[in-house]
Coordinates of C-alpha atoms in Angstrom, one line a residue:
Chain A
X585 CA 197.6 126.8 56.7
X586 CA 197.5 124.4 53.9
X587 CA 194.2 122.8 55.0
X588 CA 192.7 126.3 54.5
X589 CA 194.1 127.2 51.6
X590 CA 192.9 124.1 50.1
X591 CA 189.7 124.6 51.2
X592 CA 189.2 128.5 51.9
X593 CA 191.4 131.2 49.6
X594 CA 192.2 134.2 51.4
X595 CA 190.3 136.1 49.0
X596 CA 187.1 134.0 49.2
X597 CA 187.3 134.3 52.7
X598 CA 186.9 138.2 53.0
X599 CA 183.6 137.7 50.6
X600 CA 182.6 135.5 52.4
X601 CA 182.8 137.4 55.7
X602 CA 180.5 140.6 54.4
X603 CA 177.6 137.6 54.0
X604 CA 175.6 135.9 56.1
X605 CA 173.5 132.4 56.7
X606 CA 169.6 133.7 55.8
X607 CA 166.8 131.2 57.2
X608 CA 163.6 131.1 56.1
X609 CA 161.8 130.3 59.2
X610 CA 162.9 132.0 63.0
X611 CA 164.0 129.7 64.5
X612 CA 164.7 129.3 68.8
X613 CA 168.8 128.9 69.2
X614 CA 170.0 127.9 72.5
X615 CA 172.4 130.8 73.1
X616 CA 172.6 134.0 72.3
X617 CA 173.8 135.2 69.5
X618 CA 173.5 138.0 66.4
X619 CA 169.6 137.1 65.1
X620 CA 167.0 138.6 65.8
X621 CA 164.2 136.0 67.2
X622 CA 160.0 136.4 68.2
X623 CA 161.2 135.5 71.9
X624 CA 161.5 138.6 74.0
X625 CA 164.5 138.8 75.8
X626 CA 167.5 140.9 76.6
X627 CA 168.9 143.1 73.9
X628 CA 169.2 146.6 73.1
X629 CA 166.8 146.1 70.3
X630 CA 163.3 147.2 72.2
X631 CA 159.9 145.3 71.4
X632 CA 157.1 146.4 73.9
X633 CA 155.5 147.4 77.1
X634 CA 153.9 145.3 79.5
X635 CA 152.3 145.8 83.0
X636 CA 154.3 145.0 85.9
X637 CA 153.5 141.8 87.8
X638 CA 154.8 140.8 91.2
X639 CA 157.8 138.9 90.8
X640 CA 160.0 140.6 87.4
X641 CA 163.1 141.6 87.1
X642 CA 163.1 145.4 89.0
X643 CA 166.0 146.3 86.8
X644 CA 163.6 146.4 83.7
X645 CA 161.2 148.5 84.4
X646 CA 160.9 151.9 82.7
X647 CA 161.7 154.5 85.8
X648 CA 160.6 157.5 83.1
X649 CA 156.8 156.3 82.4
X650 CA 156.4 155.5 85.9
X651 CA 157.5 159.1 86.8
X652 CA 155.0 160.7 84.3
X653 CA 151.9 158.2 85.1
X654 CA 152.7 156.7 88.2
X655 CA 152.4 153.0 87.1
X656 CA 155.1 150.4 86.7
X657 CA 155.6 149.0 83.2
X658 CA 157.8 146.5 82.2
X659 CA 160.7 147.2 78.7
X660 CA 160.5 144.2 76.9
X661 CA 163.7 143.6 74.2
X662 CA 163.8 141.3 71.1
X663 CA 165.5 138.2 72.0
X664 CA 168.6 137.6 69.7
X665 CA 169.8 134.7 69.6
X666 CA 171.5 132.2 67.5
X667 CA 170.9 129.9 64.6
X668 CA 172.0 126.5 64.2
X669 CA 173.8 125.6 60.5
X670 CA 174.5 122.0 59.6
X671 CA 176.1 120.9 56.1
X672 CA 175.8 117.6 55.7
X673 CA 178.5 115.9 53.0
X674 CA 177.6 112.4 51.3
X675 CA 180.9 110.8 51.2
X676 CA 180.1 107.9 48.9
X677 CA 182.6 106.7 47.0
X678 CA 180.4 108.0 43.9
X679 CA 181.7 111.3 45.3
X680 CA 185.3 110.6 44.7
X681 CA 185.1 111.3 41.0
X682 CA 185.7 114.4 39.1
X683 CA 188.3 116.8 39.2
X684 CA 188.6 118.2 41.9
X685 CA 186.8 115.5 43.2
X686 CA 183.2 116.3 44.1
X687 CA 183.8 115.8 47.5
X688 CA 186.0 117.9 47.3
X689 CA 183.9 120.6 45.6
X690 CA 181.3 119.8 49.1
X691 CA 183.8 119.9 51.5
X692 CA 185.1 124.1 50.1
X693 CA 181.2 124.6 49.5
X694 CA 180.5 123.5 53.1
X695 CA 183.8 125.6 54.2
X696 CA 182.4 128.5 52.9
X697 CA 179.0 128.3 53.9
X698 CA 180.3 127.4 57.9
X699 CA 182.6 129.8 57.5
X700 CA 179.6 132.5 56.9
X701 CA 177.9 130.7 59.8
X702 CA 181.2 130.9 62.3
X703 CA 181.7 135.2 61.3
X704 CA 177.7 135.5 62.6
X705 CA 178.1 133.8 65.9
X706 CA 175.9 130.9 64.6
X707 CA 176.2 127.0 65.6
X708 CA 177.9 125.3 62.8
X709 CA 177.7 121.5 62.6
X710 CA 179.4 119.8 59.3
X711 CA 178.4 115.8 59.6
X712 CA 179.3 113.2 57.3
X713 CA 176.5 111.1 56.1
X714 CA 177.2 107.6 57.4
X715 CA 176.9 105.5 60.4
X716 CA 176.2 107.8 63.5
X717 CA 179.1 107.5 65.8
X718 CA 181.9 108.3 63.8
X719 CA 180.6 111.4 62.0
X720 CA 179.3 113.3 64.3
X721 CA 181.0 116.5 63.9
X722 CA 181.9 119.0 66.5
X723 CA 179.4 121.3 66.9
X724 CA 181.6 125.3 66.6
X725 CA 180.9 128.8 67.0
X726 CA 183.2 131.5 66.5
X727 CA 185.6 132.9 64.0
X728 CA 188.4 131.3 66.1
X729 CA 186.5 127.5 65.4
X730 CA 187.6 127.8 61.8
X731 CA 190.3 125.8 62.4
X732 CA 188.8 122.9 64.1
X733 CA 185.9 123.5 61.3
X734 CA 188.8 122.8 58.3
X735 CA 190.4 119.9 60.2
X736 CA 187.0 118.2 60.5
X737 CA 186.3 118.7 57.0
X738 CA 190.0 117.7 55.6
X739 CA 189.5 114.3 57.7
X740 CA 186.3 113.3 56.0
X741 CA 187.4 110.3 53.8
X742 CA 185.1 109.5 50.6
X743 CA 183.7 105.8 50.8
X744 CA 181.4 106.0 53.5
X745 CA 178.5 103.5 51.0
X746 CA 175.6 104.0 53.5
X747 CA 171.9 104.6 51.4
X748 CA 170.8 108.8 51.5
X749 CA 167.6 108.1 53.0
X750 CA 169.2 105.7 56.4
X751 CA 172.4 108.0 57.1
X752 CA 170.0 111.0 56.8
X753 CA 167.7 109.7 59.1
X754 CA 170.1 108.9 61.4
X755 CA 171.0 112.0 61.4
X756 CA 168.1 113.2 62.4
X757 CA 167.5 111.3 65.1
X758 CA 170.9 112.5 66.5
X759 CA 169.8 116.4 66.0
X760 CA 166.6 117.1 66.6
X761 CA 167.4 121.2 66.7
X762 CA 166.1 123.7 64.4
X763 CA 167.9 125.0 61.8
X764 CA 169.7 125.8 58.0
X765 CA 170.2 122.7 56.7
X766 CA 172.5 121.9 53.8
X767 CA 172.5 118.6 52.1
X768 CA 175.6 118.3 49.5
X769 CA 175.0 115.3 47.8
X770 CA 175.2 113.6 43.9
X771 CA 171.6 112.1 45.0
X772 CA 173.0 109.1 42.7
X773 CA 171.4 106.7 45.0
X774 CA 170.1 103.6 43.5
X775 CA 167.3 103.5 46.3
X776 CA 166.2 106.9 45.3
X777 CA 166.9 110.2 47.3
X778 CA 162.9 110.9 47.6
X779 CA 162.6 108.9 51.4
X780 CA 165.4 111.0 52.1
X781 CA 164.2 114.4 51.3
X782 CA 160.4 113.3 53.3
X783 CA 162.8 112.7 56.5
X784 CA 164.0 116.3 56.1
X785 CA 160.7 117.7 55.1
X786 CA 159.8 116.4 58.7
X787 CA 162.1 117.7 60.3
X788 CA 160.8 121.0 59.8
X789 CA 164.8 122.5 59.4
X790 CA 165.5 125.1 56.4
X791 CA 166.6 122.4 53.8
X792 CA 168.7 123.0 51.2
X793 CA 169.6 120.2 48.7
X794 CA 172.8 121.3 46.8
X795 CA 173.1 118.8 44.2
X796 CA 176.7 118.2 43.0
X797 CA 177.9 116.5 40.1
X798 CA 180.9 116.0 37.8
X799 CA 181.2 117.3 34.1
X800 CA 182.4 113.8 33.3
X801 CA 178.7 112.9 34.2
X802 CA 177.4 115.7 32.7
X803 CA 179.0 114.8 29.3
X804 CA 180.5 111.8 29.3
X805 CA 183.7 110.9 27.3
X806 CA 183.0 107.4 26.8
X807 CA 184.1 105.3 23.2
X808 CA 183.4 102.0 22.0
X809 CA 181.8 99.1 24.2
X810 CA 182.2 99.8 27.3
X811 CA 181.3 98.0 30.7
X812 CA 180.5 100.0 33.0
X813 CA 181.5 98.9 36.8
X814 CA 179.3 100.9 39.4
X815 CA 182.0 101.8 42.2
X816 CA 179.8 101.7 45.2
X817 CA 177.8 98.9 44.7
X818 CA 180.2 96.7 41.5
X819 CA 177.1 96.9 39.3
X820 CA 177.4 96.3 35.7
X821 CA 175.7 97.9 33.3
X822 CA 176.9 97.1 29.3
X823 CA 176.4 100.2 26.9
X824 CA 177.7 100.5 23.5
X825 CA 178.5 104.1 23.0
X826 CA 177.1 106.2 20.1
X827 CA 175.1 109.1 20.1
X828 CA 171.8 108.2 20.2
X829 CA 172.6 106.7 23.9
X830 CA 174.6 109.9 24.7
X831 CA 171.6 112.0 23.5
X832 CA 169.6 109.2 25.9
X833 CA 171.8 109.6 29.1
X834 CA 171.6 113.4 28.4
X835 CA 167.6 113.1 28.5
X836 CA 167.6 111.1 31.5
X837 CA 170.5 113.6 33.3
X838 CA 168.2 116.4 32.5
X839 CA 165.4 114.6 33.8
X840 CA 166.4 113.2 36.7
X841 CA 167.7 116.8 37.7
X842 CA 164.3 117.9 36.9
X843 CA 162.7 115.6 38.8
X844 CA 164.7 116.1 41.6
X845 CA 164.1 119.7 41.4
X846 CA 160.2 119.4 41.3
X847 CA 160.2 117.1 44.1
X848 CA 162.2 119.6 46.3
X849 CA 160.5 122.6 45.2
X850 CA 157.6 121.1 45.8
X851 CA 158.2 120.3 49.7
X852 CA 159.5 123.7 50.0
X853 CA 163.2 122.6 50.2
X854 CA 165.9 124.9 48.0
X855 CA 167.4 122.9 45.5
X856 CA 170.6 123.9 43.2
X857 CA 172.3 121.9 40.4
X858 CA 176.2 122.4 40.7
X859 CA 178.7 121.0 38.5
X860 CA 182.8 120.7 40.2
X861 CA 183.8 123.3 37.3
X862 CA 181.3 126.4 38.7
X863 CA 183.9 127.9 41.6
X864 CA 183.0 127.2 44.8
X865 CA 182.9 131.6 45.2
X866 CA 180.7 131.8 42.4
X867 CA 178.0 129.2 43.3
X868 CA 177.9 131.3 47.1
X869 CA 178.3 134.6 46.4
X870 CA 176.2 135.0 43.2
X871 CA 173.8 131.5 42.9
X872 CA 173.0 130.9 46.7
X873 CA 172.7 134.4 47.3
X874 CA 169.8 134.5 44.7
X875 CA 167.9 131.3 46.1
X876 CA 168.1 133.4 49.3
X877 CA 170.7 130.9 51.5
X878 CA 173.3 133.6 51.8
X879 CA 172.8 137.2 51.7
Chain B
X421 CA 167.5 82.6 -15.0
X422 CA 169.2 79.7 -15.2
X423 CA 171.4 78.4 -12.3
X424 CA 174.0 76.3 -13.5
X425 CA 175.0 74.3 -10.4
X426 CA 178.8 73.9 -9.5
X427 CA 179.0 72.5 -6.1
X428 CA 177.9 69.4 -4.7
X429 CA 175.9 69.3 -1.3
X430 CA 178.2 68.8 1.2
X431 CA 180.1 71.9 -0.3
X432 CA 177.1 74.2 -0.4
X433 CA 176.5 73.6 3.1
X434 CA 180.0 75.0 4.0
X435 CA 179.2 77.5 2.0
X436 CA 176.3 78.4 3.7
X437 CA 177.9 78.0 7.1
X438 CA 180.4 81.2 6.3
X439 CA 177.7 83.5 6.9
X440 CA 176.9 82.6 9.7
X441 CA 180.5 82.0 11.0
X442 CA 181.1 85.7 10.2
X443 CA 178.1 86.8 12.4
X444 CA 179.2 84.6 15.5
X445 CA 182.2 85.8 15.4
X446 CA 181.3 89.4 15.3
X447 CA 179.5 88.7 18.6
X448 CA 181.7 86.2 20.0
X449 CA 184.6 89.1 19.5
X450 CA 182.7 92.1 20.9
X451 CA 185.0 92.1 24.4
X452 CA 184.0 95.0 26.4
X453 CA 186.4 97.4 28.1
X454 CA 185.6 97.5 31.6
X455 CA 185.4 101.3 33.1
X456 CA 184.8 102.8 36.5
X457 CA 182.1 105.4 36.7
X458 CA 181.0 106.9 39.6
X459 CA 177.1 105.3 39.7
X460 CA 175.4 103.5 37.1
X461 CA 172.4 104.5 38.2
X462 CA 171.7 106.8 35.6
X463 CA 173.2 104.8 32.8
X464 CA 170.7 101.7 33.7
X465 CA 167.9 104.0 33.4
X466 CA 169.0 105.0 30.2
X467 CA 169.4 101.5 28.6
X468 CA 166.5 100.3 30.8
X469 CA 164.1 100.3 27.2
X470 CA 167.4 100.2 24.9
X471 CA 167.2 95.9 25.9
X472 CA 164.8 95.3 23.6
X473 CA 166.2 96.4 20.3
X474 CA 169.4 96.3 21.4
X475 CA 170.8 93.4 18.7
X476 CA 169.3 95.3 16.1
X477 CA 170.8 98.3 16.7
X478 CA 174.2 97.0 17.4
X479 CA 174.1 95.7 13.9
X480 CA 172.7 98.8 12.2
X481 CA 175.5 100.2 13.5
X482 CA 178.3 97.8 11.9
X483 CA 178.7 98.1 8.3
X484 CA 182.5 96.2 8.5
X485 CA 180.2 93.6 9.4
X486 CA 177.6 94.0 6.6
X487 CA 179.9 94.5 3.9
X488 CA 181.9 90.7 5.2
X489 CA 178.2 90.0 4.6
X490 CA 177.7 91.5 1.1
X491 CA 181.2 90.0 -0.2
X492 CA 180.4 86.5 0.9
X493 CA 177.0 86.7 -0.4
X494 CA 178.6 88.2 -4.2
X495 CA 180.7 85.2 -3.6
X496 CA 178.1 82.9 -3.6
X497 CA 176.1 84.5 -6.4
X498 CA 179.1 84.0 -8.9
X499 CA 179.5 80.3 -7.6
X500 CA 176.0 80.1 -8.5
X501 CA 176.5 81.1 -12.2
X502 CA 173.5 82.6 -12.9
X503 CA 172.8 83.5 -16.5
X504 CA 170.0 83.6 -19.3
X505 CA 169.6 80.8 -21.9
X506 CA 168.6 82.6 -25.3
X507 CA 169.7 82.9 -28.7
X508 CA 172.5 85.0 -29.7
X509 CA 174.2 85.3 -33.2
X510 CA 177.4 85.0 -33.7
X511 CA 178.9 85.5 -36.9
X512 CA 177.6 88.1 -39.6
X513 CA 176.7 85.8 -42.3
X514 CA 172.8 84.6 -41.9
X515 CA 170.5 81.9 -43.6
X516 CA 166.9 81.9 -41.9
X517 CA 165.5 79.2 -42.8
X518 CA 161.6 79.1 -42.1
X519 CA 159.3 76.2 -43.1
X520 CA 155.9 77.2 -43.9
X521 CA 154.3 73.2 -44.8
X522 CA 151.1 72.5 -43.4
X523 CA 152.4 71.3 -40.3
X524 CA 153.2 74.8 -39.3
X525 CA 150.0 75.5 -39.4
X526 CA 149.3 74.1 -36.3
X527 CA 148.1 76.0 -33.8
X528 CA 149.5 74.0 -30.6
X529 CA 151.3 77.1 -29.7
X530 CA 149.5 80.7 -29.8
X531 CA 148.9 81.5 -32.9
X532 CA 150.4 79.4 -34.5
X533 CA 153.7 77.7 -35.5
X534 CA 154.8 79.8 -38.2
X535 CA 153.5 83.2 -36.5
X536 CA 156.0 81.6 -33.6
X537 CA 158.9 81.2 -36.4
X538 CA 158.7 84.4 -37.6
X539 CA 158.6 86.2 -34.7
X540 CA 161.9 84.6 -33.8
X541 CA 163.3 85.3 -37.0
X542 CA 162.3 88.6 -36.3
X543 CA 164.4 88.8 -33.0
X544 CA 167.4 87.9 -34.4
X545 CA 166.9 90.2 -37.3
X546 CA 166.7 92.7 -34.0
X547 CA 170.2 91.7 -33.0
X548 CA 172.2 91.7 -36.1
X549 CA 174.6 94.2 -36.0
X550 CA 175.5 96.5 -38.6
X551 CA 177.5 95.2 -41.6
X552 CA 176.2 91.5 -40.9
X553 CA 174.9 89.5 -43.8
X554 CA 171.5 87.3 -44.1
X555 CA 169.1 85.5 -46.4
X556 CA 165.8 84.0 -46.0
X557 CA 164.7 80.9 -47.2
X558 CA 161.2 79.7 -47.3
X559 CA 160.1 75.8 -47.2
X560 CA 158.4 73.4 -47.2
X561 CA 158.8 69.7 -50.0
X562 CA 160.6 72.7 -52.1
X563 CA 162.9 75.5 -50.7
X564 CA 162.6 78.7 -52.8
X565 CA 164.7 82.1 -51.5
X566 CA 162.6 84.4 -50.2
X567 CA 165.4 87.0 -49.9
X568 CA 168.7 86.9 -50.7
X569 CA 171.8 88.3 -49.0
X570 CA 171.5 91.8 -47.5
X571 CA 172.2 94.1 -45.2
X572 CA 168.7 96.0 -45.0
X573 CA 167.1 94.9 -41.6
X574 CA 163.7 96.8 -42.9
X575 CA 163.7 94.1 -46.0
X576 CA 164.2 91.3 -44.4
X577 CA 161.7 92.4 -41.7
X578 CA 159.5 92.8 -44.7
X579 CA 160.2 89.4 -46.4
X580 CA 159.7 87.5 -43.4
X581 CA 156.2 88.7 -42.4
X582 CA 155.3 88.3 -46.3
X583 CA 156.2 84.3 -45.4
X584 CA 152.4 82.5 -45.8
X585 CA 151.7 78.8 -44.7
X586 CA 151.0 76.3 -47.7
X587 CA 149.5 73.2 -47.5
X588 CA 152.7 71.2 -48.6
X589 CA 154.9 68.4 -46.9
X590 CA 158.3 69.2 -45.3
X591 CA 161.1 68.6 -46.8
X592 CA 164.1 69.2 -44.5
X593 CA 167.0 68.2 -46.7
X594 CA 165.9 70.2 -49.9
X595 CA 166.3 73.3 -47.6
X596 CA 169.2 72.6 -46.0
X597 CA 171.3 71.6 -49.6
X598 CA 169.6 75.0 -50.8
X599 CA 170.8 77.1 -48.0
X600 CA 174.4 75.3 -47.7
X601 CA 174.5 75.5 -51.2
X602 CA 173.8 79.4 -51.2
X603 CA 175.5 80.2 -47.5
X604 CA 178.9 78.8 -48.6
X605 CA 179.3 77.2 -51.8
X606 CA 182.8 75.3 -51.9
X607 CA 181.7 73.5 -48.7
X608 CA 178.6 73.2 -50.2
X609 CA 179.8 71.2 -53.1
X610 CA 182.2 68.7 -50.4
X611 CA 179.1 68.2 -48.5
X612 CA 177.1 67.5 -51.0
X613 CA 177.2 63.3 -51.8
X614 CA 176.5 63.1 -48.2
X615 CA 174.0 65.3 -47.5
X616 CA 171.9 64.1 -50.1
X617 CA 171.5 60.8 -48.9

């Protein structure tokens, strides 16, 4: 049970179970399941009338009406079906840093969010961003799929230096289904997360952008003259610290956040700024819950 | 000011290479640590505009450096030896002697060279200290005292401006025996076969 632990306390667990994965937009699932869709189908849940025409199902038609008016109408039933949840987790080596590490902090955030997805009968997909073949998670349904869901998530490995905007798009191409989409990301992408977030937009899913970052990058204990060594790409950049260029990272943090914040909003995509110290239980059952991904 | 020079060439040049010295060095020794962090991409954005005035602000920011700076430059200053040439009195006994012949009436310098005398009689009237002795003598072929030994700064003030040019020759030695004579008058009397002459 350690892997579950690790990821999943009991006690966040039975929260998490009273929730469940809200989408934006109805979206067609492939099987049934607990949501409620436009499509008419077989349910208890009853939708309309129709007329009878030569060639439906006998077994649905309303015996009672045609007993009081002598014509043959056809119960039609709301459709439930199910919704399809992916998490995707940039394992970057820029991801290993923090403590816990914010991969870490994606992999529980993903847990609990698949694990919301798994309790509603939904199609939970956790991928890692990175070259196709290798990350392709399974695709689960079920309460009893948590396992599998954990082991999948504990063998994700940070390191995987592939840009945002190519893995995502590979992605993509791989799973063209509707759905919630969750992107758990740093978006610390020296080629810029904004290609990335257009592929999504066209993929007309429920995006999310959860934004994670450590508080060693949100206030940085640096001293003297540093040289600071990028660890994805070994870029260099030379900074002598003192606090005017603290007060200057600070600004362009708070901007870049911004920024990215804006750019989502303004394609209709959810964003959330998350640091490793807010508790993964916090950040779903209080801030997700008011953006309206959880309820 | 006057700059009394102390070095020769070759030695001021050294000394003008320790300045610089001290600023290479500070730049030569500035060995940074190297440190891991997760992307840079932030930090590059934030030093993106810094480039340009970096150097200045990494010195702003190093007063070890400046006060090297200041210590060398004091250094230099005192090797200099700056320092006023003026008159100063020494002792507390006094004899001013001021020639008013014709020649003083000359007015090659503004007003005139006996407005010039006074007036510098009149300055180190200014710095005689309290308790210190002085006469005035007047001269010109004859020396006469104007004023004989006192303490009163006001009187001699007053006995000095009362000086008026004549139209007489100079006479340097008839002062001078006066004014040994009066200022000290055993050495006076020593002096005397000599001075005459």
């Amino acid at each position: 049970m350690d892997t579950t632990t690790e990821l999943l306390s009991p006690q966040l667990l039975a929260r998490l179970e009273r929730l469940e994965l809200v989408s934006r937009k109805v979206f067609r699932g492939r099987l049934k399941g607990e949501r409620r869709s436009h499509r008419k189908g077989q349910s208890v849940e009853f939708a309309d009338y129709r007329n009878y025409v030569a060639g439906d199902d006998l077994r649905f038609l309303d015996w009672n009406l045609y007993a009081r008016l002598d014509k043959l109408f056809l119960r039609l039933f709301l459709e439930e079906e199910d919704l399809h949840f992916y998490a995707l987790i940039d394992a970057s080596t820029s991801m290993d840093f923090g403590t816990p590490t914010k991969l870490q902090h994606a992999k529980q955030l993903a847990a609990a969010l698949g694990f919301i997805g798994l309790v509603r009968a939904d199609r939970v997909k956790i991928e890692v961003l990175g070259d196709s073949a290798r990350n392709s998670g399974p695709a689960l349904r079920g309460r009893r799929s948590l396992r599998r869901m954990l082991d999948h998530l504990g063998s994700i490995e940070p390191g995987q230096d592939v840009p945002l905007a190519e893995s995502v798009r590979n992605f993509c191409l791989r799973n063209s289904g509707k759905g919630i989409l969750v992107l758990l990301t740093d978006l610390l992408d020296k080629s810029g997360y904004e290609a990335a977030i257009r592929v999504l937009r066209a993929q007309r899913m429920d995006v999310y952008v959860i934004q994670i970052l450590s508080p060693e990058e949100k206030n940085p204990d640096l001293q003297g003259d540093l040289k600071l060594v990028d660890s994805e790409d070994g870029d260099i950049a030379e900074i002598t610290v003192s606090r005017p260029l603290l007060d200057r990272y600070q600004k362009t943090l708070a901007a870049f956040v911004q920024g990215a914040r804006d750019y989502c909003t303004r394609r209709g995509i959810g964003f959330m700024a998350t640091s490793t110290d807010v508790p993964v239980e916090q950040l779903v059952t209080k801030y997700l819950r008011e953006r309206g991904l959880v309820r | 000011m006057n700059i009394l020079n102390t070095l020769v060439a070759w030695q001021w040049a050294t000394l003008a290479a320790v300045p610089a010295a001290i600023i290479l060095l500070y730049f030569l020794k500035l060995k940074r640590q190297p440190q891991r962090v997760p992307s840079t991409y932030l930090w590059s954005r934030t030093i993106e505009d810094l480039h340009v005035n970096s150097i200045w602000r990494r010195l702003r920011r190093n007063l070890l450096l400046f006060l090297q700076l200041l210590l060398i430059l004091l250094i230099v200053l005192s090797l200099m030896r700056p320092g006023w040439r003026g008159v100063e009195l020494m002792c507390n006994r006094f004899v001013f002697l001021i020639d008013h012949s014709a020649s003083m009436c000359a007015t090659d310098e503004s007003p005139n060279r006996l407005e010039n005398a006074k007036q510098s009689a009149l300055q180190c009237v200014k710095q005689m200290k309290t308790g210190d002795v002085a006469m005035v003598i007047s001269f010109s072929d004859t020396a006469q005292i104007v004023q004989t030994f006192t303490q009163q700064r006001r009187l001699l003030r007053q006995r000095i401006n009362d000086i008026r040019p004549t139209n007489r020759p100079t006479d340097l030695h008839e002062a001078l025996k006066a004014a040994a004579g009066l200022a000290n008058p055993n050495y006076t009397r020593l002096q005397d076969n000599q001075a005459v002459d």
